[in-house]
mmCIF file of C-alpha atoms in Angstrom:
data_model
loop_
_atom_site.group_PDB
_atom_site.id
_atom_site.type_symbol
_atom_site.label_atom_id
_atom_site.label_comp_id
_atom_site.label_asym_id
_atom_site.label_seq_id
_atom_site.Cartn_x
_atom_site.Cartn_y
_atom_site.Cartn_z
ATOM 1 C CA GLU A 1 6.500 -1.999 25.378
ATOM 2 C CA ASP A 2 3.533 -1.473 23.059
ATOM 3 C CA GLN A 3 4.710 -0.395 19.630
ATOM 4 C CA VAL A 4 3.391 0.239 16.117
ATOM 5 C CA THR A 5 5.567 0.303 12.984
ATOM 6 C CA GLN A 6 4.236 1.332 9.578
ATOM 7 C CA SER A 7 5.856 0.695 6.227
ATOM 8 C CA PRO A 8 6.694 2.077 3.816
ATOM 9 C CA GLU A 9 7.191 5.626 5.114
ATOM 10 C CA ALA A 10 6.190 6.988 1.732
ATOM 11 C CA LEU A 11 4.614 5.451 -1.348
ATOM 12 C CA ARG A 12 4.146 6.883 -4.796
ATOM 13 C CA LEU A 13 1.607 5.215 -7.075
ATOM 14 C CA GLN A 14 0.231 5.818 -10.507
ATOM 15 C CA GLU A 15 -3.528 6.137 -10.728
ATOM 16 C CA GLY A 16 -4.981 2.636 -10.936
ATOM 17 C CA GLU A 17 -1.861 0.933 -9.534
ATOM 18 C CA SER A 18 -2.991 -1.173 -6.551
ATOM 19 C CA SER A 19 -0.777 -1.620 -3.491
ATOM 20 C CA SER A 20 -0.746 -2.386 0.241
ATOM 21 C CA LEU A 21 0.359 -0.525 3.332
ATOM 22 C CA ASN A 22 1.680 -2.467 6.317
ATOM 23 C CA CYS A 23 1.186 -1.951 10.047
ATOM 24 C CA SER A 24 3.153 -4.210 12.394
ATOM 25 C CA TYR A 25 2.356 -4.090 16.069
ATOM 26 C CA THR A 26 3.594 -5.379 19.396
ATOM 27 C CA VAL A 27 1.039 -5.116 22.159
ATOM 28 C CA SER A 28 0.407 -6.955 25.402
ATOM 29 C CA GLY A 29 -3.222 -7.501 24.511
ATOM 30 C CA LEU A 30 -5.108 -5.994 21.575
ATOM 31 C CA ARG A 31 -8.449 -4.358 22.239
ATOM 32 C CA GLY A 32 -8.645 -2.971 18.699
ATOM 33 C CA LEU A 33 -6.652 -1.770 15.689
ATOM 34 C CA PHE A 34 -7.645 1.416 13.906
ATOM 35 C CA TRP A 35 -6.900 2.934 10.512
ATOM 36 C CA TYR A 36 -7.158 6.660 9.909
ATOM 37 C CA ARG A 37 -6.570 8.931 6.954
ATOM 38 C CA GLN A 38 -5.064 12.375 7.536
ATOM 39 C CA ASP A 39 -4.944 15.197 4.999
ATOM 40 C CA PRO A 40 -2.452 18.057 5.493
ATOM 41 C CA GLY A 41 -3.552 20.513 8.178
ATOM 42 C CA LYS A 42 -6.555 18.407 9.210
ATOM 43 C CA GLY A 43 -7.417 15.966 11.942
ATOM 44 C CA PRO A 44 -7.328 12.201 11.279
ATOM 45 C CA GLU A 45 -10.450 10.784 9.613
ATOM 46 C CA PHE A 46 -11.655 7.426 10.936
ATOM 47 C CA LEU A 47 -11.620 4.584 8.387
ATOM 48 C CA PHE A 48 -11.786 1.161 10.074
ATOM 49 C CA THR A 49 -11.674 -0.707 13.367
ATOM 50 C CA LEU A 50 -10.529 -4.344 13.471
ATOM 51 C CA TYR A 51 -10.889 -6.397 16.632
ATOM 52 C CA SER A 52 -9.704 -9.943 15.935
ATOM 53 C CA ALA A 53 -7.306 -11.836 13.675
ATOM 54 C CA GLY A 54 -8.912 -12.798 10.395
ATOM 55 C CA GLU A 55 -11.262 -9.847 10.368
ATOM 56 C CA GLU A 56 -11.587 -7.795 7.163
ATOM 57 C CA LYS A 57 -13.397 -4.552 6.412
ATOM 58 C CA GLU A 58 -13.931 -2.688 3.149
ATOM 59 C CA LYS A 59 -14.846 0.829 2.159
ATOM 60 C CA GLU A 60 -14.802 1.913 -1.470
ATOM 61 C CA ARG A 61 -11.242 1.268 -2.767
ATOM 62 C CA LEU A 62 -9.864 0.399 0.693
ATOM 63 C CA LYS A 63 -9.743 -2.963 2.436
ATOM 64 C CA ALA A 64 -8.220 -3.558 5.862
ATOM 65 C CA THR A 65 -7.144 -6.950 7.181
ATOM 66 C CA LEU A 66 -5.772 -8.107 10.523
ATOM 67 C CA THR A 67 -3.504 -10.918 11.687
ATOM 68 C CA LYS A 68 -2.043 -11.531 15.153
ATOM 69 C CA LYS A 69 1.035 -9.445 14.342
ATOM 70 C CA GLU A 70 0.120 -7.030 11.579
ATOM 71 C CA SER A 71 -2.562 -5.296 9.582
ATOM 72 C CA PHE A 72 -2.678 -4.409 5.913
ATOM 73 C CA LEU A 73 -4.505 -1.608 4.175
ATOM 74 C CA HIS A 74 -5.046 -2.623 0.564
ATOM 75 C CA ILE A 75 -5.770 0.137 -1.938
ATOM 76 C CA THR A 76 -7.350 -1.034 -5.176
ATOM 77 C CA ALA A 77 -7.147 1.124 -8.308
ATOM 78 C CA PRO A 78 -6.295 4.294 -6.347
ATOM 79 C CA LYS A 79 -7.243 7.758 -7.518
ATOM 80 C CA PRO A 80 -5.400 11.061 -6.884
ATOM 81 C CA GLU A 81 -7.948 11.928 -4.193
ATOM 82 C CA ASP A 82 -6.664 8.948 -2.170
ATOM 83 C CA SER A 83 -3.419 10.863 -1.608
ATOM 84 C CA ALA A 84 -3.006 11.381 2.151
ATOM 85 C CA THR A 85 -1.140 10.063 5.168
ATOM 86 C CA TYR A 86 -2.581 6.784 6.443
ATOM 87 C CA LEU A 87 -2.192 6.180 10.152
ATOM 88 C CA CYS A 88 -2.470 2.908 12.036
ATOM 89 C CA ALA A 89 -3.135 2.811 15.771
ATOM 90 C CA VAL A 90 -3.604 0.097 18.382
ATOM 91 C CA GLN A 91 -5.600 0.203 21.558
ATOM 92 C CA PRO A 92 -4.111 -2.164 24.145
ATOM 93 C CA PHE A 93 -6.112 -3.759 26.933
ATOM 94 C CA SER A 94 -3.562 -2.487 29.408
ATOM 95 C CA GLY A 95 -3.222 1.238 29.988
ATOM 96 C CA GLY A 96 -6.908 1.991 30.203
ATOM 97 C CA TYR A 97 -9.639 2.939 27.790
ATOM 98 C CA ASN A 98 -9.261 4.989 24.647
ATOM 99 C CA LYS A 99 -5.491 5.291 24.708
ATOM 100 C CA LEU A 100 -4.383 4.902 21.104
ATOM 101 C CA ILE A 101 -0.764 4.200 20.203
ATOM 102 C CA PHE A 102 -0.063 5.465 16.700
ATOM 103 C CA GLY A 103 2.468 4.513 14.077
ATOM 104 C CA ALA A 104 4.355 7.211 12.197
ATOM 105 C CA GLY A 105 2.125 6.830 9.146
ATOM 106 C CA THR A 106 2.541 6.134 5.436
ATOM 107 C CA ARG A 107 2.458 9.145 3.095
ATOM 108 C CA LEU A 108 0.670 8.071 -0.060
ATOM 109 C CA ALA A 109 0.856 10.073 -3.281
ATOM 110 C CA VAL A 110 -1.256 8.963 -6.239
ATOM 111 C CA HIS A 111 -0.378 10.589 -9.546
ATOM 112 C CA PRO A 112 -2.664 10.768 -12.610
ATOM 113 C CA LYS B 1 -24.598 15.034 13.192
ATOM 114 C CA ALA B 2 -22.035 17.742 13.860
ATOM 115 C CA GLY B 3 -18.452 16.577 14.253
ATOM 116 C CA VAL B 4 -15.881 17.355 16.896
ATOM 117 C CA THR B 5 -15.113 21.050 17.111
ATOM 118 C CA GLN B 6 -12.003 22.667 18.527
ATOM 119 C CA THR B 7 -11.271 26.283 19.326
ATOM 120 C CA PRO B 8 -9.227 28.214 18.583
ATOM 121 C CA ARG B 9 -7.858 26.760 15.376
ATOM 122 C CA TYR B 10 -4.605 28.681 15.528
ATOM 123 C CA LEU B 11 -2.735 30.195 18.442
ATOM 124 C CA ILE B 12 0.597 31.951 18.877
ATOM 125 C CA LYS B 13 2.002 32.237 22.395
ATOM 126 C CA THR B 14 5.257 33.298 23.989
ATOM 127 C CA ARG B 15 7.502 31.030 26.052
ATOM 128 C CA GLY B 16 6.434 31.026 29.689
ATOM 129 C CA GLN B 17 2.786 31.860 29.014
ATOM 130 C CA GLN B 18 -0.086 29.473 29.523
ATOM 131 C CA VAL B 19 -2.797 28.421 27.084
ATOM 132 C CA THR B 20 -6.255 26.842 27.210
ATOM 133 C CA LEU B 21 -7.692 24.847 24.319
ATOM 134 C CA SER B 22 -11.318 23.823 23.996
ATOM 135 C CA CYS B 23 -13.042 20.790 22.524
ATOM 136 C CA SER B 24 -16.732 20.027 21.959
ATOM 137 C CA PRO B 25 -17.384 16.323 21.279
ATOM 138 C CA ILE B 26 -19.961 14.743 19.012
ATOM 139 C CA SER B 27 -23.398 14.892 20.581
ATOM 140 C CA GLY B 28 -23.927 11.859 22.812
ATOM 141 C CA HIS B 29 -20.233 11.059 23.172
ATOM 142 C CA ARG B 30 -19.045 10.990 26.758
ATOM 143 C CA SER B 31 -15.341 10.356 26.243
ATOM 144 C CA VAL B 32 -12.852 12.989 25.133
ATOM 145 C CA SER B 33 -9.188 12.233 24.481
ATOM 146 C CA TRP B 34 -6.381 14.663 23.721
ATOM 147 C CA TYR B 35 -3.352 14.042 21.530
ATOM 148 C CA GLN B 36 -0.263 16.017 20.579
ATOM 149 C CA GLN B 37 1.050 15.713 17.014
ATOM 150 C CA THR B 38 4.552 16.837 16.052
ATOM 151 C CA PRO B 39 6.702 15.989 13.004
ATOM 152 C CA GLY B 40 9.306 14.301 15.206
ATOM 153 C CA GLN B 41 7.142 12.313 17.637
ATOM 154 C CA GLY B 42 3.977 11.801 15.638
ATOM 155 C CA LEU B 43 0.660 11.450 17.472
ATOM 156 C CA GLN B 44 1.026 10.976 21.210
ATOM 157 C CA PHE B 45 -1.723 10.416 23.769
ATOM 158 C CA LEU B 46 -2.072 13.090 26.439
ATOM 159 C CA PHE B 47 -5.109 12.079 28.517
ATOM 160 C CA GLU B 48 -8.709 10.922 28.361
ATOM 161 C CA TYR B 49 -11.792 12.096 30.228
ATOM 162 C CA PHE B 50 -15.058 10.244 30.703
ATOM 163 C CA SER B 51 -18.005 11.630 32.642
ATOM 164 C CA GLU B 52 -15.864 14.444 34.062
ATOM 165 C CA THR B 53 -13.173 12.060 35.371
ATOM 166 C CA GLN B 54 -9.675 11.593 34.025
ATOM 167 C CA ARG B 55 -9.603 7.924 33.155
ATOM 168 C CA ASN B 56 -6.201 7.655 31.523
ATOM 169 C CA LYS B 57 -3.029 9.701 31.197
ATOM 170 C CA GLY B 58 -0.001 9.613 28.878
ATOM 171 C CA ASN B 59 3.628 10.380 29.624
ATOM 172 C CA PHE B 60 3.582 14.146 29.615
ATOM 173 C CA PRO B 61 4.755 16.543 32.357
ATOM 174 C CA GLY B 62 2.354 18.017 34.868
ATOM 175 C CA ARG B 63 2.296 21.291 32.901
ATOM 176 C CA PHE B 64 -0.295 19.581 30.717
ATOM 177 C CA SER B 65 -3.678 19.281 32.376
ATOM 178 C CA GLY B 66 -7.290 19.007 31.405
ATOM 179 C CA ARG B 67 -10.823 18.833 32.584
ATOM 180 C CA GLN B 68 -14.260 17.843 31.361
ATOM 181 C CA PHE B 69 -17.548 19.517 32.047
ATOM 182 C CA SER B 70 -20.971 17.990 32.683
ATOM 183 C CA ASN B 71 -21.959 18.555 29.022
ATOM 184 C CA SER B 72 -18.855 16.506 27.969
ATOM 185 C CA ARG B 73 -17.034 19.541 26.594
ATOM 186 C CA SER B 74 -13.366 19.457 27.520
ATOM 187 C CA GLU B 75 -10.508 21.854 27.945
ATOM 188 C CA MET B 76 -6.791 21.278 28.124
ATOM 189 C CA ASN B 77 -4.320 23.681 29.651
ATOM 190 C CA VAL B 78 -0.604 23.995 29.166
ATOM 191 C CA SER B 79 1.247 26.142 31.668
ATOM 192 C CA THR B 80 4.731 27.662 31.393
ATOM 193 C CA LEU B 81 4.914 27.070 27.655
ATOM 194 C CA GLU B 82 8.162 25.840 26.120
ATOM 195 C CA LEU B 83 9.284 26.031 22.482
ATOM 196 C CA GLY B 84 8.891 22.251 22.252
ATOM 197 C CA ASP B 85 5.169 22.543 22.992
ATOM 198 C CA SER B 86 4.602 23.857 19.468
ATOM 199 C CA ALA B 87 2.372 21.234 17.897
ATOM 200 C CA LEU B 88 -1.033 20.352 16.541
ATOM 201 C CA TYR B 89 -3.289 19.479 19.489
ATOM 202 C CA LEU B 90 -6.056 17.097 18.543
ATOM 203 C CA CYS B 91 -9.171 16.205 20.441
ATOM 204 C CA ALA B 92 -11.063 12.988 19.793
ATOM 205 C CA SER B 93 -14.451 11.887 21.053
ATOM 206 C CA SER B 94 -16.044 8.480 21.422
ATOM 207 C CA LEU B 95 -19.024 6.896 23.091
ATOM 208 C CA GLY B 96 -16.603 5.672 25.716
ATOM 209 C CA ILE B 97 -18.248 2.377 26.506
ATOM 210 C CA GLU B 98 -17.857 -0.764 24.343
ATOM 211 C CA HIS B 99 -17.516 1.198 21.112
ATOM 212 C CA TYR B 100 -13.989 2.481 20.895
ATOM 213 C CA GLU B 101 -13.908 4.339 17.594
ATOM 214 C CA GLN B 102 -12.485 7.790 18.187
ATOM 215 C CA TYR B 103 -13.437 10.690 15.944
ATOM 216 C CA PHE B 104 -10.998 13.560 15.699
ATOM 217 C CA GLY B 105 -11.520 17.276 15.469
ATOM 218 C CA PRO B 106 -9.567 19.569 13.132
ATOM 219 C CA GLY B 107 -7.012 20.399 15.807
ATOM 220 C CA THR B 108 -5.534 23.558 17.292
ATOM 221 C CA ARG B 109 -2.192 24.617 15.851
ATOM 222 C CA LEU B 110 -0.134 26.063 18.716
ATOM 223 C CA THR B 111 3.052 27.963 17.956
ATOM 224 C CA VAL B 112 5.300 28.974 20.865
ATOM 225 C CA THR B 113 7.842 31.719 20.155
#
């Protein structure tokens, strides 16, 4: 069964304290892995898509990496505005197009 | 470019009623997917439409249905509402071919009493 597990569930950081969020996945065949950011009461905001092991993508203070079993979202020198829930999702080859399987998310709080 | 829009944003219904939610995708996107988000189950895939055809379906009962129009706008319908249907319903659009990034709307918050 295709599955996504995110850790930790919650993370509290001081401003400027770098850290990483983990996304472990089990999927029959990976079409793509996606990272989203979700603020309370809003829809998820697209951050990155990763397609193959070894791939890395960066955007401002965020960097996403992918291996055959997991993905990491590295946050460098975070600011309070980075506080949000970060969601990881996989799109398997089986099950058809555009079906995303989401993890439960990591709630990140960055304090000044 | 305008983003994904969903209407209404908030809805309160009574058990047993039915409800229709609407989604307008990003201009040029032909695929629309629907998701249900609850605190207990997280984000779960409902179904996906591409060029007016349902291309994929999640594990939800037949009370949940949808359709897509020729302009790619989509609606989802939930009949015989149950208390457990209270959730944030999210719509996501994508090009649908080769590029799989999905862009989400703000969601419709449905409360069933």
